[in-house]
Short mmCIF file of C-alpha atoms in Angstrom, two decimals:
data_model
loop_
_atom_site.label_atom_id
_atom_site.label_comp_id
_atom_site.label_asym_id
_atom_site.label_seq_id
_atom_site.Cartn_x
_atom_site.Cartn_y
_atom_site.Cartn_z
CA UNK A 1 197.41 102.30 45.07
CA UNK A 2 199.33 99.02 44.58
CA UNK A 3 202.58 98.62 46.38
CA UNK A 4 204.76 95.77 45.39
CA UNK A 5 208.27 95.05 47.42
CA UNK A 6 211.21 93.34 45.63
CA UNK A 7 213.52 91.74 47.14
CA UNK A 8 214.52 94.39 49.93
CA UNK A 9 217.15 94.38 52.14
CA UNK A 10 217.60 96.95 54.87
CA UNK A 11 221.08 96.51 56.93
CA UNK A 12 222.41 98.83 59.64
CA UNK A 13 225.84 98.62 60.45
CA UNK A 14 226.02 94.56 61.08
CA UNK A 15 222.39 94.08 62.19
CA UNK A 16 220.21 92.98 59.13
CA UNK A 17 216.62 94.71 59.66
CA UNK A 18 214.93 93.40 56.90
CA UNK A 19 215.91 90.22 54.54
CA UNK A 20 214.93 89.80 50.72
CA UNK A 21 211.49 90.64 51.09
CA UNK A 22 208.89 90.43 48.14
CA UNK A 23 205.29 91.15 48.89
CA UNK A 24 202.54 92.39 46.76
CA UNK A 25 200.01 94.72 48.55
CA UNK A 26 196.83 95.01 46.23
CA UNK A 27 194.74 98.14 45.57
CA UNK A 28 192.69 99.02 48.21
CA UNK A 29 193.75 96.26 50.32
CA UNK A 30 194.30 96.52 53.85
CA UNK A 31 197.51 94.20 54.68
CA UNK A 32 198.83 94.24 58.43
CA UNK A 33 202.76 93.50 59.02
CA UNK A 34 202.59 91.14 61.68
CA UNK A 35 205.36 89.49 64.04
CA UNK A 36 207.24 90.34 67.41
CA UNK A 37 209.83 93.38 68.55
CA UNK A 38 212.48 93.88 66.23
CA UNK A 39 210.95 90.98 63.28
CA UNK A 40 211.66 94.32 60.87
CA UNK A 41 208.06 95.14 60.20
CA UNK A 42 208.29 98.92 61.32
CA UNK A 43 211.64 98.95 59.21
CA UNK A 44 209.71 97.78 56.16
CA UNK A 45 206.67 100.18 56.73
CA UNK A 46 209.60 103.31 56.76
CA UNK A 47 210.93 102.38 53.74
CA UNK A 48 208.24 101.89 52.27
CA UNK A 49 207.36 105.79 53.36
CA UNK A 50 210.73 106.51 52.07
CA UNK A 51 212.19 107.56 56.17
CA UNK A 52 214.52 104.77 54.86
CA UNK A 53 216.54 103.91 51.88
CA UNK A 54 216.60 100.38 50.70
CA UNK A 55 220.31 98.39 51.23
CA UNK A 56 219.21 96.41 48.32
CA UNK A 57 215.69 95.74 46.55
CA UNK A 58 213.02 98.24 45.07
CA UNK A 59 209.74 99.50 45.71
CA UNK A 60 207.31 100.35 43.77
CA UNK A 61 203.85 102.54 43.79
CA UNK A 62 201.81 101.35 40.88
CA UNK A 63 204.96 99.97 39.07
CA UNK A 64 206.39 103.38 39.18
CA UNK A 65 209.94 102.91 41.27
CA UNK A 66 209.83 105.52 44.23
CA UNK A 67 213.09 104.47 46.06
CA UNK A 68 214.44 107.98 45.85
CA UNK A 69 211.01 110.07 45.74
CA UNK A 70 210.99 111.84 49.58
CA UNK A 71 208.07 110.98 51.91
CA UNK A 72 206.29 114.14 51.37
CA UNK A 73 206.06 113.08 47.30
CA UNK A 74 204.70 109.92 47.56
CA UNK A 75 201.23 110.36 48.48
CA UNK A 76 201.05 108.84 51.58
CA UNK A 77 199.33 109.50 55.20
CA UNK A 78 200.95 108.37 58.31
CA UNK A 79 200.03 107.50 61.39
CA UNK A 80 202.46 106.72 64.22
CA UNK A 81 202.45 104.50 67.60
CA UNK A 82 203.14 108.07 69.37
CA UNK A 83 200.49 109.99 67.61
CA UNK A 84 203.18 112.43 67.07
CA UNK A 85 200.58 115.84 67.50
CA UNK A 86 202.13 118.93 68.02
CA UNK A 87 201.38 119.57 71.51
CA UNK A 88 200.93 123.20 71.47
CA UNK A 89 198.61 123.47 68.14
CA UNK A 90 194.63 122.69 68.48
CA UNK A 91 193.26 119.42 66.92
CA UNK A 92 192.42 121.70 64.16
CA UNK A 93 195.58 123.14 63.45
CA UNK A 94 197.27 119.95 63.78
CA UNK A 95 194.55 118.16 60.93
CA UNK A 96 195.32 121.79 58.76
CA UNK A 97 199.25 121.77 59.11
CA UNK A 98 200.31 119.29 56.12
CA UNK A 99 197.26 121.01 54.06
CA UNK A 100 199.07 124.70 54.70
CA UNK A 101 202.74 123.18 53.70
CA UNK A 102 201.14 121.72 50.42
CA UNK A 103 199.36 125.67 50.26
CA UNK A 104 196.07 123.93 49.68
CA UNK A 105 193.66 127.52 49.63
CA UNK A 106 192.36 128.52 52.89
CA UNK A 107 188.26 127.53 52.28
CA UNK A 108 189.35 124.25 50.70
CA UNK A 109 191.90 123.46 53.55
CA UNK A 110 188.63 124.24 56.02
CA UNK A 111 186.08 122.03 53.94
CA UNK A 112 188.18 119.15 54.27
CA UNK A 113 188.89 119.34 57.39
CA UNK A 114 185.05 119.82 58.78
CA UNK A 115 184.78 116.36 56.40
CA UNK A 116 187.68 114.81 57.95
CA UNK A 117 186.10 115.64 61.32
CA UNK A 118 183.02 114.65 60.68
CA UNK A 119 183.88 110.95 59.22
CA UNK A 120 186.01 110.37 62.82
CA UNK A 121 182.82 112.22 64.83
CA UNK A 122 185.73 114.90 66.44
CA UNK A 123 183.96 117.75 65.75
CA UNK A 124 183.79 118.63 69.50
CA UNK A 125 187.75 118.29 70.24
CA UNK A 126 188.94 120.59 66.74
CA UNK A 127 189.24 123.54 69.49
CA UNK A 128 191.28 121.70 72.07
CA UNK A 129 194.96 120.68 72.16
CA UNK A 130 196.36 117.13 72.47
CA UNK A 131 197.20 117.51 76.43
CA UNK A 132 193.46 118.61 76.67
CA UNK A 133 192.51 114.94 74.52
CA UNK A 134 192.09 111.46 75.51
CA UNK A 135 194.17 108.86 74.27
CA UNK A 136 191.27 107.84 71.65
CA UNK A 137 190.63 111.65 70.67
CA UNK A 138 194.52 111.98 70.06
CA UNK A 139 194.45 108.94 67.78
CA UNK A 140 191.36 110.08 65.78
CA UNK A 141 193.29 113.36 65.74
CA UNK A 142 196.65 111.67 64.25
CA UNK A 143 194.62 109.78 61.69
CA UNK A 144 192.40 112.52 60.71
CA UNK A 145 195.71 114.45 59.88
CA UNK A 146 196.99 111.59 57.69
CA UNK A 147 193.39 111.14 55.77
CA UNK A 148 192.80 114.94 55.75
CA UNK A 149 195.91 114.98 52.34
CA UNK A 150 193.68 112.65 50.65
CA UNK A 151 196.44 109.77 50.23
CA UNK A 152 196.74 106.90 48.10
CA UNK A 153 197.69 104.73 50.58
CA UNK A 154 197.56 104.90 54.61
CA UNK A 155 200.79 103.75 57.11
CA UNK A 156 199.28 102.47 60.22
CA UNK A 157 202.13 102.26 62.73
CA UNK A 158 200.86 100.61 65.73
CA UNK A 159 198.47 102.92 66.45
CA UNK A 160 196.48 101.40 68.69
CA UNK A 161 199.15 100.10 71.35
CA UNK A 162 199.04 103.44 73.82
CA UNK A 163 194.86 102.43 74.14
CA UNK A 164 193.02 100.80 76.56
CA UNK A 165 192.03 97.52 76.28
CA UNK A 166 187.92 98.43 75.97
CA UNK A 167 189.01 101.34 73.62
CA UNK A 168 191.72 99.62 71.74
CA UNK A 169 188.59 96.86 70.46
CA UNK A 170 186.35 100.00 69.72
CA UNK A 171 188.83 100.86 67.83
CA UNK A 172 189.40 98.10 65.37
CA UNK A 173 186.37 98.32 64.25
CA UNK A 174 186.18 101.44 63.62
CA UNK A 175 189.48 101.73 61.64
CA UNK A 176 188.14 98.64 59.79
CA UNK A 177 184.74 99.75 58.42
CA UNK A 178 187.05 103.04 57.53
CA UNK A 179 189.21 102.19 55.41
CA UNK A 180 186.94 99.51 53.67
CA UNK A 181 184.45 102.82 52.85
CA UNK A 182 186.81 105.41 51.55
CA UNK A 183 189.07 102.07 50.19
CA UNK A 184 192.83 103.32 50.60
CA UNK A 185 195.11 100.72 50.01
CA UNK A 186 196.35 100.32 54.06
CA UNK A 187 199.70 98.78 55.54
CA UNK A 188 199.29 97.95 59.68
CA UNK A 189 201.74 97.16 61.75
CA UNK A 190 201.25 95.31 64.90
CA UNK A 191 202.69 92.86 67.36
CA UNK A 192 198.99 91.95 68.44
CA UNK A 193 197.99 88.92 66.35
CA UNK A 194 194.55 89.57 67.31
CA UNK A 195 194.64 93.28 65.74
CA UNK A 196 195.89 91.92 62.54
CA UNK A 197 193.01 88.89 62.38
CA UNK A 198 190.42 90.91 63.07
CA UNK A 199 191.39 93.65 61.04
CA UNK A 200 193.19 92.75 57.49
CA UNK A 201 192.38 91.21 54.67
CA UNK A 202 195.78 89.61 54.75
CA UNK A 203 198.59 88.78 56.97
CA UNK A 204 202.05 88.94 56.57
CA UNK A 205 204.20 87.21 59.26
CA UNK A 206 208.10 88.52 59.65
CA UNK A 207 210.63 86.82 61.92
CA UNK A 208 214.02 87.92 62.36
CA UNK A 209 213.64 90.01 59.46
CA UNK A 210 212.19 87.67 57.26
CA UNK A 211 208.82 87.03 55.69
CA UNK A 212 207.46 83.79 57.52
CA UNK A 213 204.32 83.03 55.29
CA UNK A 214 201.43 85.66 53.56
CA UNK A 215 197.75 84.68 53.65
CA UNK A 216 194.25 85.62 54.88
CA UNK A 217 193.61 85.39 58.75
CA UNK A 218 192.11 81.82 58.36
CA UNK A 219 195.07 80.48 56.03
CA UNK A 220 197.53 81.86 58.71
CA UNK A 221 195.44 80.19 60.96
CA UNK A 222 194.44 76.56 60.36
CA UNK A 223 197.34 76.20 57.53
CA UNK A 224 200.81 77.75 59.24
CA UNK A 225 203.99 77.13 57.29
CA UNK A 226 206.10 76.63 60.08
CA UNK A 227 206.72 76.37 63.48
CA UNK A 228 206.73 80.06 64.11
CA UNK A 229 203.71 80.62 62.48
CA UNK A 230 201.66 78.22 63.74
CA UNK A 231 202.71 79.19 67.65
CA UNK A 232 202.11 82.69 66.56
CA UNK A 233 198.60 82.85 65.33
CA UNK A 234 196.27 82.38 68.30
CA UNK A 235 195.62 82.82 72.06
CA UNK A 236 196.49 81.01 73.23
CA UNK A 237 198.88 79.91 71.50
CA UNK A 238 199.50 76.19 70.28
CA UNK A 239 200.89 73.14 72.16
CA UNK A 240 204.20 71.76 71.19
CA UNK A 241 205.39 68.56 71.98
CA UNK A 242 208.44 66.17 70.99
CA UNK A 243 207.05 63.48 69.21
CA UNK A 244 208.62 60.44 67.33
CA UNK A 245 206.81 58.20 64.89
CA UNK A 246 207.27 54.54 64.92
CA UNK A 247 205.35 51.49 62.93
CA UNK A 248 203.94 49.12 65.64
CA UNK A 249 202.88 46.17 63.29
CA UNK A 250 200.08 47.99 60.94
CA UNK A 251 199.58 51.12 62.94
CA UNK A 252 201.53 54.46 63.07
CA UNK A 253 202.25 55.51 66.44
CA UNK A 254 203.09 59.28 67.61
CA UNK A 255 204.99 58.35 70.84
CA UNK A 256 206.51 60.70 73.34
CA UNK A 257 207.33 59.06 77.07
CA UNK A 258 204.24 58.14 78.29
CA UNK A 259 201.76 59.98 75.11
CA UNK A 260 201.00 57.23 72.78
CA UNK A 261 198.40 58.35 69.90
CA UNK A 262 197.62 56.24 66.75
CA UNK A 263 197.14 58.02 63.53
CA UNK A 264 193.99 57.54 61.57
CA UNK A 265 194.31 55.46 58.44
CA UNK A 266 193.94 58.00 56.19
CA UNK A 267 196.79 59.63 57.48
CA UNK A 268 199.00 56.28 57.46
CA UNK A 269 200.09 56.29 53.48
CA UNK A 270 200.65 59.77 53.22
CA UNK A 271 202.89 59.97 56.20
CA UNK A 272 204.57 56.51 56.04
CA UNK A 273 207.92 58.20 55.22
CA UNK A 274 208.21 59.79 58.37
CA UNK A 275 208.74 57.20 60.44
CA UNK A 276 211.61 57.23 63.15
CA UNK A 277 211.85 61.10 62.22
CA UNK A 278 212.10 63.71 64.70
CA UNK A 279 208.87 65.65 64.59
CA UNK A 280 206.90 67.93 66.84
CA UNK A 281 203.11 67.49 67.09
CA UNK A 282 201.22 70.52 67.48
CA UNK A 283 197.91 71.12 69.01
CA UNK A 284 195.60 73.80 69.53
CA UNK A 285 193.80 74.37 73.17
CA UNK A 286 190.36 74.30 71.39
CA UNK A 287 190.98 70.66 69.94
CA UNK A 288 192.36 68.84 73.03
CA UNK A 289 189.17 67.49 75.46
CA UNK A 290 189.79 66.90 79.28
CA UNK A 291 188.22 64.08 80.38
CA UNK A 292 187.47 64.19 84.55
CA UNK A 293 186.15 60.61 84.64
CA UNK A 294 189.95 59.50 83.21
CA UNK A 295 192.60 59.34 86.07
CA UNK A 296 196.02 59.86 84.34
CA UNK A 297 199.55 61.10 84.00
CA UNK A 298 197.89 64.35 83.46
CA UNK A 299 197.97 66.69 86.38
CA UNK A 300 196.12 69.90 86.50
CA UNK A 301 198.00 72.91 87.47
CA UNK A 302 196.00 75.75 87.33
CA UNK A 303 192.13 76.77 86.07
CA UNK A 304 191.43 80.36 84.31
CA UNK A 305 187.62 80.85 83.86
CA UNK A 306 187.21 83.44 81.32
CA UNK A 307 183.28 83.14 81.34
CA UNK A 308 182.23 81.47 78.42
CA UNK A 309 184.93 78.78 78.76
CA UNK A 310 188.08 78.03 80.84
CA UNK A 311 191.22 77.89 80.41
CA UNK A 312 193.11 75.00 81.72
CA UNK A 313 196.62 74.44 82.49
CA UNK A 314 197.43 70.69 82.40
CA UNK A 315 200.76 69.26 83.47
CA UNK A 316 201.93 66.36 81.28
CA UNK A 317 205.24 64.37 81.44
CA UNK A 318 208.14 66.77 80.37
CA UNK A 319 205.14 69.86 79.39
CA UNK A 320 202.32 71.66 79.93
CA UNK A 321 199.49 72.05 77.95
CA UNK A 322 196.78 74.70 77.48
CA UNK A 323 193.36 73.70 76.69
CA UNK A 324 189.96 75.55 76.48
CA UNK A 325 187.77 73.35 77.99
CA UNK A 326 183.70 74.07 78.72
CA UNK A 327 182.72 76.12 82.14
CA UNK A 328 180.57 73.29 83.37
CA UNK A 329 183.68 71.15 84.03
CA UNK A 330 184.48 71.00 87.42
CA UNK A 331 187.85 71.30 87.73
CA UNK A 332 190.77 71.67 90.92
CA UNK A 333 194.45 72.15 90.52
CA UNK A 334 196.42 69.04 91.82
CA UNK A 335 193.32 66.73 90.33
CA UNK A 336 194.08 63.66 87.59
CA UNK A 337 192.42 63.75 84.46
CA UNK A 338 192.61 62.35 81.05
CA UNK A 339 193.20 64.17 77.69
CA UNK A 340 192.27 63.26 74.13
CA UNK A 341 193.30 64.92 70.95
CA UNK A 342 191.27 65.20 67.95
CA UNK A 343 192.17 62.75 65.27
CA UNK A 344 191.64 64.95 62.36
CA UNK A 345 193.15 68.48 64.72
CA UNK A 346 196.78 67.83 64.85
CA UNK A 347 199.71 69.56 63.41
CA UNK A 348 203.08 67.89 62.43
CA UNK A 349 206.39 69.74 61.96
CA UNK A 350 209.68 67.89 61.11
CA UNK A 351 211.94 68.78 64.11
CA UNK A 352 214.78 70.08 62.09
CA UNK A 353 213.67 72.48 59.47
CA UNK A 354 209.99 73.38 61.48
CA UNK A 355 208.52 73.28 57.80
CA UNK A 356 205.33 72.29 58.34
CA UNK A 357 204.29 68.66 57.50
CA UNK A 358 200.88 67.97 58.68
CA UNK A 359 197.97 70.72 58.65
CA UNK A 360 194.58 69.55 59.21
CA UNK A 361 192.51 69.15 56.23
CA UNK A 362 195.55 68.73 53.73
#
């Protein structure tokens, strides 16, 4: 099923939920809402399963406009952040309930189910009700009951959230391989920019009801189009300092109290324009190096070893930055070191707007 969203607008009362938003959600594709509590992506998935009524704007299912077709006519499953299972009906029942309101025939309604079952491997739990399930079991259970109706397209509404963190990455996967093999068009919602990376084939970032910027995980990535996008995507998230840019005789200087970085020639024409502008250089932990050796203005405040690297906490003039730096490096809190940034790594935004200006690569 292809979903396409024009232009909606969903206001309550004074607050504005969602703002003139247009996105196009291919066939079969699995596209994850992505942005932080109350950005309006749970208020877009409900209209979009027709909970909700559109302020302004129109959706449409395969060009056909469903704004006033009810949920229970527009072919969808849903699964919710609660699970929402009926507490005193069996897994069974619960997977069998919106095949007996549709009167699907009794040996059908069991086939599918046993299928259903099978494809999530909760065979074992059919018998049992949710208080007798783990948290995992419940969720297979809730998404069972939304793929058990056969729908054209699949609401995922944070479904993962009430999950461990060990189960919650089981998870994932498992969600992922399933909808790429039975290839329902899928809409995720999630706060967790990790969930939404790993998981969809594109992103679409909301902020304060608005749609941010639409791309693949790696677009999103390495080319944000703003601010809020590009401190966003990742963890950890991306440095931000207060830069200015001044011409000291043929160079191009980002300066910012005691930071001084020259910019690479090739970046000197292109960027020319900018200078004495207000901009704010952005930098992601992987692409700043520590040097030990280098006794500077750059203090270290605290060390996180996370095994395979650490994560450093360096105190800078006026900031702190994050920076993943190899295990092997000795380092102590309270300790001098220097810091280099990759020439060809760095981020600009203009100060004012946040547009991005600079993405590595362009």
């Amino acid at each position: 099923m292809r979903v396409s969203v024009d232009r909606l607008t969903k206001q309550f009362r004074d607050v504005r939920a969602v703002a003139d938003l247009s996105l196009e959600i291919r066939d079969g594709e699995f596209m994850a809402l992505l942005g932080p509590s109350g950005c309006g992506k749970t208020t877009t998935l409900l209209t979009i399963a027709g909970f909700y009524k559109p302020t302004s704007g129109t959706i449409l299912f395969d060009g056909r406009v469903v704004d006033n077709v009810p949920p229970r006519d527009r072919n969808i499953g849903m699964v919710f952040q609660s699970y929402a299972l009926y507490p005193h009906m069996t897994a069974h029942d619960n997977i069998a309930f919106p095949l007996k309101l549709r009167r699907v025939p009794r040996q059908e309604r069991e086939t599918r189910i046993k299928t259903v079952a099978a494809m999530l491997g909760i065979e074992d739990v059919l018998p049992r009700r949710p208080g007798e399930m783990s948290g995992g079991q419940q969720q297979r259970v809730a998404l069972a009951r939304a793929l058990v109706k056969k729908p054209g397209l699949l609401l995922l509404d944070e479904p993962l959230s009430n999950l461990d963190a060990k189960l919650r990455i089981v998870m994932r996967a498992e969600l992922k391989r399933l909808q790429k093999d039975l290839g329902i068009t899928t809409i995720f919602v999630t706060h967790d920019q990790t969930e939404a990376m790993t998981m969809a084939d594109r992103i679409a970032v909301q902020h304060q009801g608005a749609l941010q910027q639409v791309g693949s995980p790696e677009d999103l990535y390495r080319r944000p189009a703003n601010l809020f996008v590009a401190g966003f995507m990742g963890t950890p998230p991306m440095n931000f300092l207060d830069v200015s840019l001044e011409a000291t005789g043929d160079a191009l200087v980002l300066r910012r109290e005691s930071f001084r970085f020259s910019l690479p020639d090739p970046l000197k024409q292109s960027l020319g324009h900018l200078v004495d502008r207000k901009l704010i250089l952005g930098l992601r932990p992987e692409d700043i190096e520590i040097k030990p050796e280098e006794a500077s203005q750059a203090e270290v405040y605290v060390v996180e070893p996370l095994g395979r690297e650490a994560l450093v906490t360096v105190k800078v003039p006026g900031a702190m930055l994050k920076v993943l730096a190899p295990p092997h490096i000795q380092l102590q809190a309270g300790t001098h070191v220097g810091w280099h940034v990759m020439p060809d790594r760095i981020y600009l935004f203009d100060a004012g707007t946040e547009e991005a200006l600079l993405v590595p690569g362009s």
